[in-house]
Amino acid sequence: MVGALLHFLTILIMTKINHRVAKLLCDLERPRTSLARENNFTVKMFTFQFFTMFSSIIYIAFFLGRINGHPSNYVRIAKQWRLEECHPSGCMTDLFIQMAVVMILKQILSSCMEYAVP
């Protein structure tokens, strides 16, 4: 739950950073028309936001608990720390919590912003 909340905060911070980086890259490109500039900005923002929003979900769904080894030969970082594993109930619980926290908090934040700043 704490990891999902931290990821949500990361999403909020990275959204602002992504917006600035995409705008800077579009300024460096110097497209000929405003339509080309808008299209380039849209593609960059979509790409940046896709990786920001779904990186943890992809990690939990496809990588978490699959590369940690087996009981006689665990994979360790710096020969000291074991890699993270799924909960005994499976990775679907972790995935559900991550998706629920991000989706619900994103909707609540969007609703509050729409109400406060019309």
PDB file of N, CA and C in Angstrom, residues 1 9 27 34-35 38 43 49 52 55-57 59 61-62 69-70 74 81 84 89 95 110 112:
ATOM      1  N   MET A   1       0.828  -1.191   0.000  1.00  0.00           N
ATOM      2  CA  MET A   1       0.000   0.000   0.000  1.00  0.00           C
ATOM      3  C   MET A   1       0.872   1.254   0.000  1.00  0.00           C
ATOM      4  N   LEU A   9       2.648   9.447  -5.917  1.00  0.00           N
ATOM      5  CA  LEU A   9       3.362  10.718  -5.769  1.00  0.00           C
ATOM      6  C   LEU A   9       4.406  10.899  -6.867  1.00  0.00           C
ATOM      7  N   ASP A  27      10.569  22.675 -28.471  1.00  0.00           N
ATOM      8  CA  ASP A  27      11.227  23.955 -28.775  1.00  0.00           C
ATOM      9  C   ASP A  27      12.534  23.732 -29.525  1.00  0.00           C
ATOM     10  N   SER A  34       2.264  25.143 -36.402  1.00  0.00           N
ATOM     11  CA  SER A  34       1.802  24.892 -35.037  1.00  0.00           C
ATOM     12  C   SER A  34       1.161  23.510 -34.928  1.00  0.00           C
ATOM     13  N   LEU A  35       0.568  23.029 -36.015  1.00  0.00           N
ATOM     14  CA  LEU A  35      -0.008  21.683 -36.012  1.00  0.00           C
ATOM     15  C   LEU A  35       1.083  20.625 -35.813  1.00  0.00           C
ATOM     16  N   GLU A  38       2.118  20.730 -32.173  1.00  0.00           N
ATOM     17  CA  GLU A  38       1.140  20.071 -31.316  1.00  0.00           C
ATOM     18  C   GLU A  38       1.210  18.555 -31.444  1.00  0.00           C
ATOM     19  N   VAL A  43       2.748  13.344 -29.025  1.00  0.00           N
ATOM     20  CA  VAL A  43       3.446  12.050 -29.080  1.00  0.00           C
ATOM     21  C   VAL A  43       4.432  11.929 -27.920  1.00  0.00           C
ATOM     22  N   GLN A  49       4.222   9.779 -20.450  1.00  0.00           N
ATOM     23  CA  GLN A  49       3.186   9.435 -19.483  1.00  0.00           C
ATOM     24  C   GLN A  49       2.914   7.932 -19.453  1.00  0.00           C
ATOM     25  N   THR A  52       5.589   6.474 -17.334  1.00  0.00           N
ATOM     26  CA  THR A  52       5.432   6.912 -15.950  1.00  0.00           C
ATOM     27  C   THR A  52       4.277   6.183 -15.274  1.00  0.00           C
ATOM     28  N   SER A  55       4.847   1.795 -15.544  1.00  0.00           N
ATOM     29  CA  SER A  55       6.107   1.094 -15.277  1.00  0.00           C
ATOM     30  C   SER A  55       5.988   0.137 -14.092  1.00  0.00           C
ATOM     31  N   SER A  56       5.371   0.577 -13.008  1.00  0.00           N
ATOM     32  CA  SER A  56       5.262  -0.305 -11.845  1.00  0.00           C
ATOM     33  C   SER A  56       4.280  -1.440 -12.091  1.00  0.00           C
ATOM     34  N   ILE A  57       3.221  -1.175 -12.836  1.00  0.00           N
ATOM     35  CA  ILE A  57       2.238  -2.224 -13.134  1.00  0.00           C
ATOM     36  C   ILE A  57       2.863  -3.301 -14.017  1.00  0.00           C
ATOM     37  N   TYR A  59       6.065  -3.971 -14.143  1.00  0.00           N
ATOM     38  CA  TYR A  59       7.036  -4.674 -13.298  1.00  0.00           C
ATOM     39  C   TYR A  59       6.348  -5.730 -12.435  1.00  0.00           C
ATOM     40  N   ALA A  61       3.400  -7.157 -12.884  1.00  0.00           N
ATOM     41  CA  ALA A  61       2.729  -8.184 -13.676  1.00  0.00           C
ATOM     42  C   ALA A  61       3.705  -9.172 -14.319  1.00  0.00           C
ATOM     43  N   PHE A  62       4.871  -8.691 -14.763  1.00  0.00           N
ATOM     44  CA  PHE A  62       5.731  -9.557 -15.565  1.00  0.00           C
ATOM     45  C   PHE A  62       7.075  -9.919 -14.941  1.00  0.00           C
ATOM     46  N   GLY A  69      15.222 -16.509  -8.212  1.00  0.00           N
ATOM     47  CA  GLY A  69      15.915 -17.767  -7.983  1.00  0.00           C
ATOM     48  C   GLY A  69      15.029 -18.789  -7.293  1.00  0.00           C
ATOM     49  N   HIS A  70      15.663 -19.786  -6.678  1.00  0.00           N
ATOM     50  CA  HIS A  70      14.942 -20.827  -5.955  1.00  0.00           C
ATOM     51  C   HIS A  70      15.617 -21.033  -4.605  1.00  0.00           C
ATOM     52  N   TYR A  74      19.206 -18.390  -4.288  1.00  0.00           N
ATOM     53  CA  TYR A  74      18.513 -17.122  -4.462  1.00  0.00           C
ATOM     54  C   TYR A  74      19.415 -16.112  -5.164  1.00  0.00           C
ATOM     55  N   TRP A  81      21.432  -8.739  -0.320  1.00  0.00           N
ATOM     56  CA  TRP A  81      19.982  -8.570  -0.289  1.00  0.00           C
ATOM     57  C   TRP A  81      19.307  -9.429  -1.353  1.00  0.00           C
ATOM     58  N   GLU A  84      12.986  -8.875  -4.385  1.00  0.00           N
ATOM     59  CA  GLU A  84      11.625  -8.865  -3.873  1.00  0.00           C
ATOM     60  C   GLU A  84      10.820 -10.024  -4.460  1.00  0.00           C
ATOM     61  N   SER A  89      -0.049 -15.040  -1.473  1.00  0.00           N
ATOM     62  CA  SER A  89      -1.305 -15.184  -2.209  1.00  0.00           C
ATOM     63  C   SER A  89      -1.132 -14.939  -3.696  1.00  0.00           C
ATOM     64  N   LEU A  95      -0.739  -6.456  -7.703  1.00  0.00           N
ATOM     65  CA  LEU A  95      -1.148  -5.758  -8.919  1.00  0.00           C
ATOM     66  C   LEU A  95      -2.481  -5.041  -8.716  1.00  0.00           C
ATOM     67  N   SER A 110      -8.248  14.479  -9.829  1.00  0.00           N
ATOM     68  CA  SER A 110      -8.823  15.164 -10.994  1.00  0.00           C
ATOM     69  C   SER A 110     -10.140  15.843 -10.641  1.00  0.00           C
ATOM     70  N   CYS A 112     -11.121  16.906  -7.640  1.00  0.00           N
ATOM     71  CA  CYS A 112     -10.837  18.051  -6.763  1.00  0.00           C
ATOM     72  C   CYS A 112     -10.276  19.233  -7.554  1.00  0.00           C
TER      73      CYS A 112
END
